[in-house]
Amino acid sequence: MRRRQWATLAAIAVIFGFALYVSLPGTPGLPFEVAGRDLSDLRFRQGLDLQGGLHVRFQASPPPGQQLQDGDMDAVKRIIENRVNALGVAEPLIQIEGDNRLIVELPGVDDPEEAIRVFRQTGQLLVINTGFDFIDEGTILPADPSQTVLRGRDLRDARVGFDSLGAPMIEFDLQPDAANRFQTYTASHLNEVLTITVDDVVISSARIEAAIRESGVIRGSFTADEARNVAIQLRYGALPVPLEVVETLSVRPTLGRESLELSLRAGVVGALLVLIFMVAFYRVPGLVAALALAVYASVVFAVFKLIPVTLTLSGLAGFILSVGVAVDANILIFERTREELRSGRAIRGAVESGFNRAWTSIRDSNISTLIICAVLFGFGSGGVRGFAVTLAIGVAVSMFSAITVSRNLLRLAITWPALTRPRLFGAGAPAGSEA
Amino acid sequence: MFAITSRRGWWYLLSLALLLPGVIALLTGGLKPGIDFTGGSLIQLRFDETVTQQAVQAAAVERGYPGATVQLTEDRGALVRTPPLEVEAKDALVSAIFDHVGPGQELSFSTIGPVVGAELTRAAAIGVAVASALILLYVMWAFRRMERPVVLGLAAIGALLHDALFLLGVFALLGHVIDVQVDALFVTAILTVIGFSVNDTIVVFDRIRENRQRHLRLPDAQRPDFEQTVNFSANQSLSRSLNTSLTALLVLLALIVLGGPTIRLFVVALAAGFMIGTYSSIFAASSALVSWDRRDVPRAWERFRSRLTLVR
């Protein structure tokens, strides 16, 4: 063993230790941030089908004659975000997909039906008399019909304006009948406070300074963009375009936990079977492959946690499958080594040339798998993409574990003379028996 | 050494025997597209007591879903498929079923709109086409120094389509026999199997390339012909291919037996694909290379034509 090989082994040990530390459940994580991601939180991200929850895909479907405008989807996203936040779900995912789709994922929701009902709310605007109290922005204020002065449908238009100091504000116009009502009301409630809510969330409170007829302004501490968004919400009273549900998936957390436990158990049993097979068939190299497989599993899991990859049920199946396939490179190498031994080479030379000659096969075959992963990622959605990512990571890591890790471990093993008998390499036939 | 390529007629016959039942099942509409493709709703239920398929079906029909299909699963479970449902309609249907049949709980509910279903069908078709094209290009490039890289590429694609067709056929048969429906995960399984099938084929071709280069340096008298090289290489790859698919099958088997029912069919598809992929790369793809080299098809055509003229 040369010094460089000891250094490589030490590096492998460090990587293995680090991967184990990261991949253990309940790991305290790493005390720093990388690219804005806090690495002290290294929980294993489970997909909806594992932890339960709700996935809904909406599609904006403008009524005939109406076109989807720029910014409509942003407004939709904002409104849905408000509603989701009102639900109090941890780590919701809300993203725009393509031109006219919105994906909402609410992990761990116990009652998906309730959540869907909340989405269906019409995004009601209310102007409520709150006596002399100013209510903080963002407060949840349930509707009280007796104190409600105006509703969304009373509005004719709303837009962003700027006051004399350049601060953004929202200007609004009322429908004619509402304007009459509002004038009478404001004239008799001077100095009282009106609070504006959308979907029961307070947007601003303002004192009635004078009787308001058909138009007025809302001032608050908002930026021009926020004012624009509020104006959009006011203008439409609800979503700027109707949303159609094109896909729903709801999984009870109990089913998710069950799937997770069953898959993990199957994975452990499968991995053990592979280990037993490798040791029984290839002996010393098989033992080395078993160790390399342990390195493989913990590195892959650590990568999943660090990136982080959200593991779905199919992704988990892909990972488990990759454990069976990860030994492929080892098998290629050991078969080559066996052939070399049978043709009469000494152990050391046989091991080295086994690695060298198997390399092109390993490279070429893995590239074809990576091509498929790219296609799956490009054309798939959700679960399919998750599967592609886990498979690709598995292929990449297996090259490291099967080649770097097992090569160096095997070099170490054959420095021990007792381990160098050809029989211990699964090459049972005496040298030269086969061409 | 095992005579592989000289028995190629038998392998073609075996492939035909493996593919034919599936192809017939495919042509007779056995492959049943699930809601991922057609749009619709799928409700997964679990009852407290054992129930019959007929009882659940009757409850769904009575509630106003004559087209609903019900499939019982293990652990007193049932899968109910209907046209796309709103959440309220689904809630009503589920409580109607529990009222009629007996108490239980809803485990999952999914709805796919017809638009999304059509998109998936398109994406799946494009995905398989793009994957095949990329693989063909890659094989041609990786083996560009070999004679006839295009033939190698076509043989790899042939093996890939062979495996994909087998898998489609198996699921068409399952569709006929136990009403299995295919979903998005099935497409994933096909693409994955395609990937590993090519992976396997490339390992064999790699051996052929290596041996061919070595053999071409030998003096003429000792040089094995193309068929001998291919047969020798297929034999060398045999042990590796069998062992690799064995380890993959070990974990897949563990998933089939111990894993949950949700992805069982996906895993079954993968396992079937790995088995056929191992067979096709060793036996079918290598045989095809030799057939090309020996001009099997033109010769067979000639024989056929001369016989035809004799009859006349």
XYZ file of C-alpha atoms in Angstrom:
747
model
C 0.000 0.000 0.000
C 1.383 3.307 -1.028
C 0.862 6.470 0.913
C -1.505 7.847 -1.754
C -3.768 4.852 -1.382
C -3.947 5.315 2.368
C -4.894 8.943 1.743
C -7.686 7.840 -0.611
C -8.961 5.366 1.955
C -8.929 8.071 4.596
C -10.892 10.366 2.268
C -13.444 7.607 1.684
C -13.774 7.092 5.428
C -14.350 10.822 5.916
C -17.007 10.915 3.161
C -18.699 7.846 4.609
C -18.702 9.326 8.103
C -20.057 12.626 6.850
C -22.777 10.895 4.799
C -23.781 8.765 7.789
C -23.968 11.851 9.993
C -26.182 13.650 7.470
C -28.394 10.698 6.652
C -29.152 9.528 10.189
C -32.702 10.356 11.281
C -32.838 13.282 13.675
C -29.399 14.523 12.709
C -28.594 17.947 14.193
C -27.548 19.071 10.693
C -24.792 21.477 9.753
C -24.405 24.870 11.378
C -24.269 26.959 8.219
C -26.154 28.052 5.143
C -25.341 27.246 1.540
C -26.974 29.335 -1.189
C -29.619 30.549 1.218
C -30.484 27.087 2.478
C -30.199 26.516 6.187
C -28.421 23.195 6.615
C -29.237 22.860 10.280
C -32.629 21.551 9.195
C -31.879 18.256 7.499
C -35.170 16.494 7.730
C -35.994 13.936 5.096
C -38.460 15.507 2.670
C -41.380 13.239 2.027
C -43.720 13.576 -0.894
C -47.454 13.838 -0.463
C -47.972 10.142 -1.052
C -45.702 9.366 1.910
C -46.754 11.944 4.476
C -50.300 12.454 3.286
C -51.744 15.703 2.101
C -53.356 17.431 -0.791
C -52.150 18.229 -4.288
C -54.360 20.305 -6.553
C -53.621 21.548 -10.032
C -55.754 24.452 -11.189
C -56.119 25.765 -14.690
C -57.260 29.304 -15.383
C -60.263 29.095 -17.657
C -61.303 32.591 -18.769
C -64.957 32.823 -19.813
C -65.592 33.069 -23.591
C -64.494 36.426 -24.938
C -62.065 37.091 -22.096
C -58.319 36.640 -22.500
C -55.817 35.781 -19.795
C -53.963 39.027 -19.052
C -50.336 39.475 -18.024
C -50.139 39.344 -14.272
C -53.392 37.451 -13.867
C -51.597 34.299 -12.795
C -49.520 36.279 -10.290
C -52.718 37.700 -8.842
C -54.227 34.210 -8.701
C -51.131 32.906 -6.951
C -51.230 35.705 -4.403
C -54.888 35.169 -3.638
C -54.443 31.411 -3.265
C -51.419 32.030 -1.052
C -53.529 34.196 1.229
C -56.128 31.486 1.485
C -53.558 28.784 2.146
C -51.888 30.879 4.820
C -55.271 31.295 6.427
C -55.398 27.501 6.676
C -52.193 27.450 8.707
C -50.513 24.633 6.779
C -46.791 24.117 7.347
C -44.602 24.355 4.246
C -47.206 24.745 1.540
C -45.986 24.757 -2.046
C -47.703 27.082 -4.479
C -46.259 27.521 -7.927
C -47.268 28.676 -11.360
C -46.862 26.031 -14.027
C -46.630 27.098 -17.649
C -48.897 29.925 -18.789
C -52.157 29.107 -17.093
C -51.716 26.483 -14.383
C -51.233 26.697 -10.661
C -50.058 23.849 -8.466
C -50.899 23.822 -4.774
C -49.448 21.212 -2.446
C -50.407 21.045 1.202
C -48.403 18.334 2.933
C -49.707 16.572 5.989
C -53.227 17.971 5.744
C -55.556 15.699 7.660
C -58.730 16.893 6.024
C -58.050 17.571 2.345
C -61.726 18.202 1.622
C -61.778 21.144 4.015
C -58.749 22.616 2.246
C -60.385 22.282 -1.156
C -63.448 24.074 0.179
C -61.268 26.948 1.311
C -59.875 27.317 -2.212
C -63.385 27.513 -3.502
C -64.120 30.630 -1.398
C -64.953 33.514 -3.640
C -62.319 35.908 -2.328
C -64.846 38.206 -0.754
C -64.020 41.877 -0.222
C -65.704 43.500 2.764
C -65.610 46.987 4.200
C -66.444 46.681 7.889
C -67.124 49.312 10.486
C -64.781 48.534 13.382
C -65.955 51.363 15.621
C -62.944 53.452 16.610
C -60.401 50.639 16.405
C -57.668 50.429 13.807
C -56.986 46.787 13.036
C -53.474 45.622 12.132
C -52.837 44.509 8.606
C -52.924 40.716 8.282
C -55.280 40.155 11.197
C -58.031 37.620 10.598
C -61.351 39.388 10.991
C -64.398 37.161 10.504
C -67.273 38.705 8.595
C -69.989 40.323 10.707
C -72.976 41.085 8.453
C -74.420 43.712 10.812
C -71.228 45.812 10.604
C -70.548 45.286 6.903
C -70.803 48.479 4.930
C -69.699 47.444 1.439
C -69.094 44.195 -0.407
C -66.967 43.285 -3.399
C -69.852 43.519 -5.819
C -70.439 47.175 -4.845
C -67.135 48.137 -6.449
C -67.039 49.364 -10.031
C -63.291 49.795 -10.396
C -60.074 49.946 -8.375
C -56.610 51.118 -9.416
C -53.305 52.310 -8.043
C -52.778 56.023 -7.541
C -50.201 58.175 -5.790
C -50.770 60.916 -3.247
C -49.043 64.314 -3.309
C -46.036 62.837 -1.470
C -45.702 60.027 -4.031
C -46.929 57.279 -1.683
C -48.971 54.601 -3.436
C -52.643 54.306 -2.598
C -55.639 52.494 -3.971
C -58.384 54.480 -5.653
C -61.787 52.934 -6.031
C -65.121 53.741 -7.654
C -68.488 52.480 -6.484
C -71.544 51.291 -8.360
C -74.238 54.022 -8.502
C -76.643 52.470 -5.958
C -73.819 51.626 -3.584
C -72.496 55.158 -3.919
C -75.754 56.593 -2.586
C -75.809 54.170 0.313
C -72.161 54.809 1.119
C -72.613 58.587 1.116
C -75.456 58.405 3.603
C -73.498 55.980 5.767
C -70.191 57.889 5.832
C -71.935 61.182 6.494
C -73.520 59.758 9.634
C -70.417 57.851 10.853
C -67.693 60.507 10.616
C -64.498 59.727 12.570
C -65.335 56.069 12.865
C -62.932 53.519 11.409
C -63.617 51.444 8.312
C -61.553 48.262 7.893
C -61.116 46.551 4.553
C -60.757 42.794 4.440
C -60.280 40.334 1.628
C -61.042 36.720 2.456
C -61.341 37.817 6.102
C -57.769 39.136 6.157
C -57.355 42.803 7.038
C -55.762 44.901 4.321
C -56.081 48.312 5.904
C -58.057 50.453 8.342
C -58.920 54.089 7.682
C -60.785 56.832 9.501
C -63.801 58.358 7.753
C -62.650 61.924 7.266
C -65.448 63.113 5.071
C -68.565 61.779 3.426
C -67.571 59.635 0.454
C -69.747 59.417 -2.608
C -68.778 57.435 -5.636
C -65.035 57.236 -5.263
C -62.507 57.105 -2.501
C -58.980 56.085 -1.648
C -57.419 53.521 0.648
C -54.131 54.485 2.235
C -51.915 52.037 3.984
C -48.300 51.056 4.408
C -47.820 49.308 1.125
C -45.512 49.454 -1.861
C -46.733 50.218 -5.373
C -46.669 46.481 -6.188
C -48.671 45.558 -3.134
C -51.129 48.322 -3.906
C -51.466 46.954 -7.421
C -52.148 43.464 -6.116
C -54.752 44.710 -3.665
C -56.324 46.753 -6.463
C -56.497 43.607 -8.576
C -58.164 41.764 -5.735
C -60.623 44.583 -5.194
C -61.365 44.940 -8.869
C -62.301 41.317 -9.251
C -63.631 40.828 -5.767
C -62.125 37.396 -6.190
C -59.832 35.661 -8.595
C -59.251 37.559 -11.836
C -60.178 34.431 -13.758
C -62.198 31.405 -12.713
C -60.072 28.411 -11.765
C -60.885 24.915 -12.864
C -59.519 21.941 -10.945
C -57.777 19.718 -13.491
C -56.084 17.352 -11.064
C -56.547 16.427 -7.430
C -54.683 13.971 -5.294
C -55.456 13.575 -1.641
C -53.795 10.982 0.519
C -54.612 10.341 4.163
C -51.530 10.559 6.362
C -52.278 7.038 7.669
C -51.976 5.549 4.180
C -48.805 7.531 3.557
C -47.142 6.310 6.753
C -48.135 2.752 5.943
C -46.639 2.997 2.432
C -43.438 4.464 3.844
C -43.018 1.757 6.468
C -43.738 -1.067 4.037
C -41.327 0.319 1.441
C -38.543 0.847 3.960
C -38.952 -2.680 5.278
C -38.901 -4.063 1.741
C -35.826 -1.965 0.997
C -33.916 -3.286 3.998
C -34.805 -6.898 3.194
C -33.930 -6.395 -0.483
C -30.567 -4.853 0.369
C -29.778 -7.723 2.743
C -30.614 -10.270 0.041
C -28.270 -8.477 -2.349
C -25.500 -8.447 0.269
C -25.923 -12.148 0.957
C -25.856 -12.940 -2.744
C -22.744 -10.847 -3.361
C -20.803 -12.406 -0.497
C -21.917 -15.932 -1.372
C -21.038 -15.552 -5.035
C -17.932 -13.361 -5.045
C -16.515 -14.012 -1.538
C -13.845 -11.428 -0.632
C -14.764 -8.964 -3.392
C -18.402 -9.546 -2.478
C -17.658 -8.456 1.066
C -15.967 -5.373 -0.328
C -19.018 -4.733 -2.524
C -21.218 -5.041 0.558
C -19.190 -2.334 2.290
C -19.297 -0.208 -0.845
C -23.059 -0.649 -0.902
C -23.302 0.700 2.640
C -21.266 3.720 1.514
C -23.521 4.001 -1.531
C -26.771 3.959 0.431
C -25.642 6.535 2.978
C -24.115 8.883 0.375
C -27.255 8.763 -1.786
C -29.437 9.421 1.215
C -27.200 12.284 2.314
C -27.399 13.795 -1.187
C -31.199 13.506 -1.073
C -31.221 15.411 2.193
C -28.688 18.048 1.175
C -30.163 19.017 -2.219
C -32.986 18.417 -0.957
C -34.891 15.856 -3.004
C -38.508 15.281 -2.075
C -38.921 11.540 -1.951
C -42.197 10.158 -3.275
C -43.297 6.557 -3.159
C -42.079 5.907 -6.697
C -38.848 7.762 -5.944
C -38.330 5.539 -2.931
C -38.939 2.494 -5.145
C -36.372 3.916 -7.571
C -33.870 4.278 -4.730
C -34.494 0.722 -3.540
C -34.125 -0.562 -7.097
C -30.891 1.379 -7.439
C -29.483 -0.571 -4.484
C -29.920 -3.716 -6.548
C -28.479 -2.093 -9.634
C -25.640 -0.269 -7.877
C -23.784 -3.532 -7.486
C -23.851 -3.912 -11.280
C -20.581 -2.060 -11.682
C -19.089 -4.305 -8.997
C -20.368 -7.369 -10.786
C -18.851 -6.188 -14.079
C -15.526 -5.623 -12.363
C -15.498 -8.866 -10.391
C -16.478 -10.916 -13.437
C -13.526 -9.381 -15.243
C -11.289 -10.119 -12.279
C -12.474 -13.731 -12.242
C -11.714 -14.126 -15.917
C -8.247 -12.718 -15.405
C -7.643 -15.078 -12.484
C -8.794 -18.052 -14.507
C -6.447 -17.141 -17.296
C -3.677 -17.486 -14.752
C -2.925 -13.948 -13.660
C -1.803 -13.120 -10.151
C -4.349 -11.607 -7.797
C -3.042 -8.056 -7.810
C -2.805 -7.798 -11.573
C -6.188 -9.480 -11.991
C -7.878 -6.993 -9.657
C -6.313 -3.980 -11.349
C -7.093 -5.135 -14.854
C -10.617 -6.129 -13.765
C -11.230 -2.520 -12.802
C -9.532 -1.073 -15.859
C -11.213 -3.276 -18.420
C -14.690 -3.026 -16.926
C -14.541 0.756 -17.007
C -15.705 1.338 -20.604
C -18.705 -0.948 -20.091
C -19.637 0.820 -16.872
C -19.268 4.243 -18.480
C -21.174 3.459 -21.682
C -24.003 1.616 -19.985
C -24.506 4.256 -17.303
C -24.611 7.030 -19.891
C -27.543 5.269 -21.538
C -29.363 5.151 -18.195
C -28.667 8.856 -17.664
C -30.118 9.616 -21.117
C -33.322 7.891 -20.055
C -33.344 9.876 -16.804
C -33.096 13.095 -18.812
C -36.017 12.041 -21.009
C -38.101 11.076 -17.973
C -37.316 14.412 -16.383
C -38.108 16.337 -19.552
C -41.459 14.729 -20.305
C -42.677 13.604 -16.935
C -44.414 15.515 -14.210
C -44.357 15.251 -10.415
C -43.782 11.650 -9.412
C -42.092 10.700 -12.681
C -39.567 13.507 -12.301
C -38.879 12.479 -8.734
C -38.145 8.967 -9.922
C -35.806 10.280 -12.649
C -33.861 12.440 -10.194
C -33.407 9.659 -7.649
C -32.336 7.233 -10.366
C -29.806 9.694 -11.819
C -28.307 10.442 -8.402
C -28.140 6.704 -7.766
C -26.260 6.064 -11.020
C -23.770 8.851 -10.347
C -23.077 7.764 -6.773
C -22.832 4.089 -7.751
C -19.951 4.913 -10.079
C -18.120 6.417 -7.106
C -18.957 3.600 -4.701
C -18.360 0.717 -7.104
C -15.174 2.071 -8.564
C -13.337 4.351 -6.135
C -14.575 2.786 -2.918
C -14.419 -0.881 -3.822
C -11.159 -0.564 -5.729
C -9.351 0.912 -2.780
C -10.933 -1.426 -0.263
C -10.007 -4.380 -2.422
C -6.430 -3.168 -2.728
C -6.358 -2.984 1.044
C -7.864 -6.464 1.420
C -5.317 -8.143 -0.823
C -2.421 -6.834 1.208
C -3.469 -9.557 3.629
C -2.017 -12.779 2.157
C -4.735 -15.031 3.600
C -7.289 -13.264 1.429
C -5.544 -13.704 -1.882
C -6.465 -17.286 -2.735
C -8.339 -17.374 -6.082
C -11.059 -19.476 -4.479
C -11.872 -16.520 -2.258
C -12.507 -14.489 -5.396
C -15.186 -16.851 -6.637
C -12.800 -18.128 -9.277
C -13.245 -21.752 -8.367
C -11.812 -23.270 -11.523
C -8.051 -23.745 -11.534
C -6.056 -21.424 -13.698
C -6.093 -22.103 -17.396
C -9.121 -24.390 -17.466
C -10.966 -22.062 -19.794
C -9.774 -20.222 -22.850
C -19.066 -22.302 -24.235
C -22.764 -22.118 -24.874
C -23.858 -21.950 -28.530
C -25.949 -18.807 -28.567
C -25.820 -17.237 -31.986
C -25.990 -20.474 -33.988
C -29.348 -21.188 -32.383
C -30.664 -17.782 -33.365
C -33.634 -19.271 -35.208
C -34.812 -20.725 -31.912
C -34.378 -17.415 -30.111
C -36.483 -15.648 -32.734
C -39.110 -18.340 -32.280
C -38.936 -17.949 -28.484
C -39.285 -14.171 -28.790
C -42.260 -14.671 -31.057
C -43.817 -17.039 -28.530
C -43.199 -14.527 -25.732
C -44.553 -11.571 -27.674
C -47.439 -13.098 -29.604
C -49.958 -13.609 -26.746
C -49.321 -10.059 -25.572
C -49.658 -8.620 -29.055
C -52.961 -10.437 -29.511
C -54.113 -9.112 -26.144
C -53.011 -5.617 -27.223
C -54.881 -5.838 -30.526
C -58.024 -7.006 -28.771
C -58.036 -3.957 -26.527
C -56.500 -5.543 -23.440
C -54.412 -2.539 -22.445
C -56.775 -0.518 -20.295
C -55.754 3.111 -19.898
C -56.321 4.339 -16.332
C -57.548 7.727 -15.191
C -54.094 9.220 -15.730
C -54.769 8.974 -19.469
C -58.528 9.175 -19.808
C -59.383 11.495 -16.948
C -61.581 10.369 -14.106
C -61.600 9.819 -10.375
C -60.101 7.058 -8.303
C -61.152 6.547 -4.693
C -59.268 4.167 -2.424
C -61.340 2.832 0.450
C -60.739 0.437 3.305
C -63.656 -1.269 4.981
C -63.819 -2.412 8.587
C -65.319 -5.752 7.559
C -64.869 -7.899 4.473
C -67.128 -6.751 1.643
C -68.025 -8.071 -1.789
C -67.244 -6.363 -5.047
C -70.900 -6.619 -6.101
C -72.153 -4.832 -2.984
C -69.812 -1.863 -3.458
C -70.583 -1.717 -7.157
C -74.338 -1.799 -6.460
C -74.013 1.059 -3.973
C -72.131 3.170 -6.528
C -74.652 2.419 -9.274
C -77.534 3.236 -6.957
C -75.911 6.564 -6.103
C -76.047 7.408 -9.815
C -72.734 6.202 -11.214
C -73.646 3.343 -13.559
C -70.194 3.530 -15.163
C -68.343 3.132 -11.846
C -66.022 0.144 -11.632
C -65.002 -1.427 -8.354
C -61.953 -3.546 -7.715
C -61.229 -5.205 -4.385
C -57.670 -5.095 -3.057
C -55.992 -6.813 -0.150
C -56.661 -5.814 3.470
C -60.393 -5.264 2.838
C -59.582 -2.445 0.438
C -61.444 -1.324 -2.648
C -60.673 0.928 -5.599
C -63.631 2.794 -7.054
C -63.251 4.403 -10.482
C -65.730 6.957 -11.761
C -65.839 9.829 -14.243
C -64.185 13.013 -12.848
C -65.836 13.972 -9.546
C -65.955 17.190 -7.587
C -65.052 16.840 -3.933
C -68.670 17.233 -2.798
C -69.899 14.547 -5.201
C -67.098 12.247 -4.055
C -68.004 12.796 -0.383
C -71.620 11.943 -1.150
C -70.622 8.811 -3.051
C -68.276 7.637 -0.306
C -70.853 8.071 2.448
C -73.477 6.322 0.294
C -71.119 3.362 -0.115
C -70.352 3.208 3.604
C -74.102 3.421 4.383
C -74.947 0.556 2.053
C -71.994 -1.746 2.468
C -70.591 -1.104 5.896
C -68.296 1.343 7.672
C -64.747 2.068 6.591
C -62.418 4.910 5.791
C -61.305 6.768 2.711
C -57.551 6.411 2.146
C -56.962 8.482 -0.950
C -58.773 10.279 -3.705
C -57.438 11.436 -7.027
C -59.042 13.178 -9.960
C -57.470 13.787 -13.323
C -59.191 16.079 -15.783
C -59.458 14.856 -19.383
C -57.125 17.657 -20.550
C -54.295 16.519 -18.290
C -54.914 12.921 -19.338
C -54.541 13.774 -23.017
C -51.319 15.649 -22.235
C -49.870 12.622 -20.462
C -50.676 10.370 -23.408
C -48.875 12.757 -25.726
C -45.901 13.176 -23.397
C -45.572 9.401 -23.035
C -45.534 8.841 -26.792
C -43.035 11.649 -27.380
C -40.937 10.441 -24.452
C -40.542 6.927 -25.846
C -39.769 8.301 -29.326
C -37.184 10.787 -28.048
C -35.583 8.171 -25.796
C -35.272 5.757 -28.724
C -33.778 8.418 -30.991
C -31.239 9.524 -28.366
C -30.259 5.928 -27.633
C -29.787 5.219 -31.345
C -27.549 8.276 -31.702
C -25.626 7.407 -28.571
C -24.987 3.801 -29.585
C -23.906 4.925 -33.054
C -21.502 7.382 -31.462
C -20.165 5.035 -28.774
C -19.459 2.337 -31.350
C -18.433 4.626 -34.204
C -15.096 2.813 -34.635
C -16.779 -0.565 -35.075
C -17.844 -1.664 -38.524
C -21.553 -0.851 -39.106
C -22.352 1.276 -36.020
C -25.823 1.899 -37.470
C -26.580 -1.823 -37.336
C -25.482 -1.944 -33.699
C -27.735 1.015 -32.948
C -30.655 -0.566 -34.757
C -30.111 -3.867 -32.935
C -30.141 -2.013 -29.600
C -33.349 -0.221 -30.614
C -34.801 -3.533 -31.768
C -34.075 -5.088 -28.367
C -35.555 -2.027 -26.672
C -38.777 -2.167 -28.686
C -38.907 -5.934 -28.123
C -38.846 -5.354 -24.370
C -41.321 -2.471 -24.449
C -43.714 -4.524 -26.573
C -43.394 -7.475 -24.208
C -44.217 -5.265 -21.232
C -47.194 -3.710 -23.005
C -48.348 -7.222 -23.908
C -48.033 -8.506 -20.339
C -50.160 -5.648 -19.082
C -52.658 -6.118 -21.901
C -52.999 -9.751 -20.785
C -53.337 -8.649 -17.161
C -55.957 -6.156 -18.337
C -57.953 -8.944 -19.918
C -57.595 -11.357 -17.026
C -57.791 -9.226 -13.869
C -58.799 -5.870 -15.308
C -55.487 -4.159 -14.565
C -55.321 -0.539 -15.718
C -52.110 1.243 -16.647
C -51.145 4.641 -15.252
C -48.366 7.227 -15.437
C -46.105 4.989 -13.364
C -46.430 2.296 -16.030
C -44.941 4.717 -18.564
C -42.135 5.352 -16.089
C -41.606 1.606 -15.769
C -41.419 1.192 -19.555
C -38.879 3.984 -19.905
C -36.823 2.614 -17.017
C -36.855 -0.863 -18.523
C -35.837 0.630 -21.865
C -32.923 2.324 -20.107
C -31.707 -0.849 -18.473
C -32.326 -2.918 -21.576
C -30.019 -0.644 -23.533
C -27.594 -0.633 -20.607
C -27.443 -4.437 -20.831
C -27.174 -4.449 -24.607
C -24.346 -1.933 -24.502
C -22.387 -4.108 -22.075
C -22.644 -7.014 -24.534
C -21.729 -4.804 -27.505
C -18.823 -3.407 -25.537
C -17.492 -6.928 -25.168
C -17.983 -7.517 -28.889
C -16.096 -4.329 -29.693
C -13.217 -5.257 -27.411
C -12.948 -8.830 -28.685
C -13.342 -7.762 -32.299
C -10.488 -5.296 -32.007
C -8.315 -8.037 -30.514
C -9.381 -10.619 -33.048
C -8.769 -8.308 -36.005
C -5.118 -8.101 -34.996
C -4.723 -11.893 -35.218
C -3.307 -13.482 -38.372
C -5.998 -14.472 -40.877
C -5.813 -18.190 -40.164
C -6.512 -17.832 -36.451
C -9.014 -15.028 -36.656
C -12.520 -16.003 -35.540
C -15.265 -14.805 -37.863
C -17.813 -12.216 -36.801
C -20.276 -14.779 -35.532
C -17.665 -16.517 -33.376
C -16.665 -13.171 -31.878
C -20.270 -12.308 -31.076
C -20.964 -15.733 -29.588
C -17.805 -15.585 -27.488
C -18.702 -12.087 -26.241
C -22.295 -13.011 -25.415
C -20.981 -15.936 -23.368
C -18.543 -13.729 -21.502
C -21.372 -11.328 -20.662
C -23.754 -14.074 -19.615
C -22.659 -14.382 -16.007
C -22.597 -10.615 -15.445
C -26.004 -10.086 -17.051
C -27.604 -12.876 -15.069
C -26.081 -11.707 -11.781
C -27.007 -8.073 -12.301
C -30.599 -8.829 -13.127
C -30.665 -11.285 -10.247
C -29.648 -8.607 -7.725
C -32.169 -6.189 -9.249
C -34.839 -8.894 -9.096
C -33.980 -9.616 -5.436
C -34.841 -6.066 -4.387
C -37.849 -5.925 -6.696
C -39.104 -9.205 -5.268
C -38.745 -7.797 -1.755
C -40.800 -4.771 -2.865
C -43.471 -6.977 -4.450
C -43.839 -9.197 -1.387
C -43.301 -6.674 1.423
C -44.018 -3.280 -0.159
C -47.464 -1.746 -0.112
C -50.125 -2.357 -2.749
C -49.948 1.214 -4.061
C -46.933 0.663 -6.294
C -47.027 -3.119 -6.589
C -47.963 -3.108 -10.277
C -45.185 -0.619 -10.996
C -42.689 -2.968 -9.371
C -44.135 -5.997 -11.189
C -43.699 -4.128 -14.479
C -40.076 -3.342 -13.593
C -39.379 -6.971 -12.672
C -40.911 -8.325 -15.883
C -38.947 -5.749 -17.837
C -35.628 -6.636 -16.191
C -36.104 -10.305 -17.008
C -36.987 -9.742 -20.646
C -34.236 -7.108 -20.942
C -31.576 -9.586 -19.832
C -32.821 -12.185 -22.286
C -33.088 -9.772 -25.196
C -29.636 -8.248 -24.873
C -27.819 -11.574 -24.654
C -29.908 -13.632 -27.032
C -32.003 -11.435 -29.298
C -29.661 -8.465 -29.875
C -26.556 -10.625 -30.428
C -28.478 -12.924 -32.744
C -29.727 -9.950 -34.730
C -26.142 -8.749 -35.270
C -25.150 -12.164 -36.619
C -28.276 -12.351 -38.763
C -27.325 -9.067 -40.361
C -23.756 -10.219 -40.928
C -24.935 -13.515 -42.454
C -27.632 -11.797 -44.526
C -30.236 -14.140 -43.020
C -33.205 -12.116 -44.169
C -32.206 -11.656 -47.846
C -31.229 -15.332 -48.021
C -34.503 -16.456 -46.510
C -36.292 -14.217 -48.979
C -34.354 -15.748 -51.861
C -35.204 -19.252 -50.704
C -38.828 -18.286 -50.378
C -38.891 -16.770 -53.867
C -37.195 -19.735 -55.533
C -39.685 -22.042 -53.886
C -42.446 -19.834 -55.136
C -41.196 -20.105 -58.704
C -40.876 -23.865 -58.318
C -44.507 -24.113 -57.334
C -45.435 -22.142 -60.396
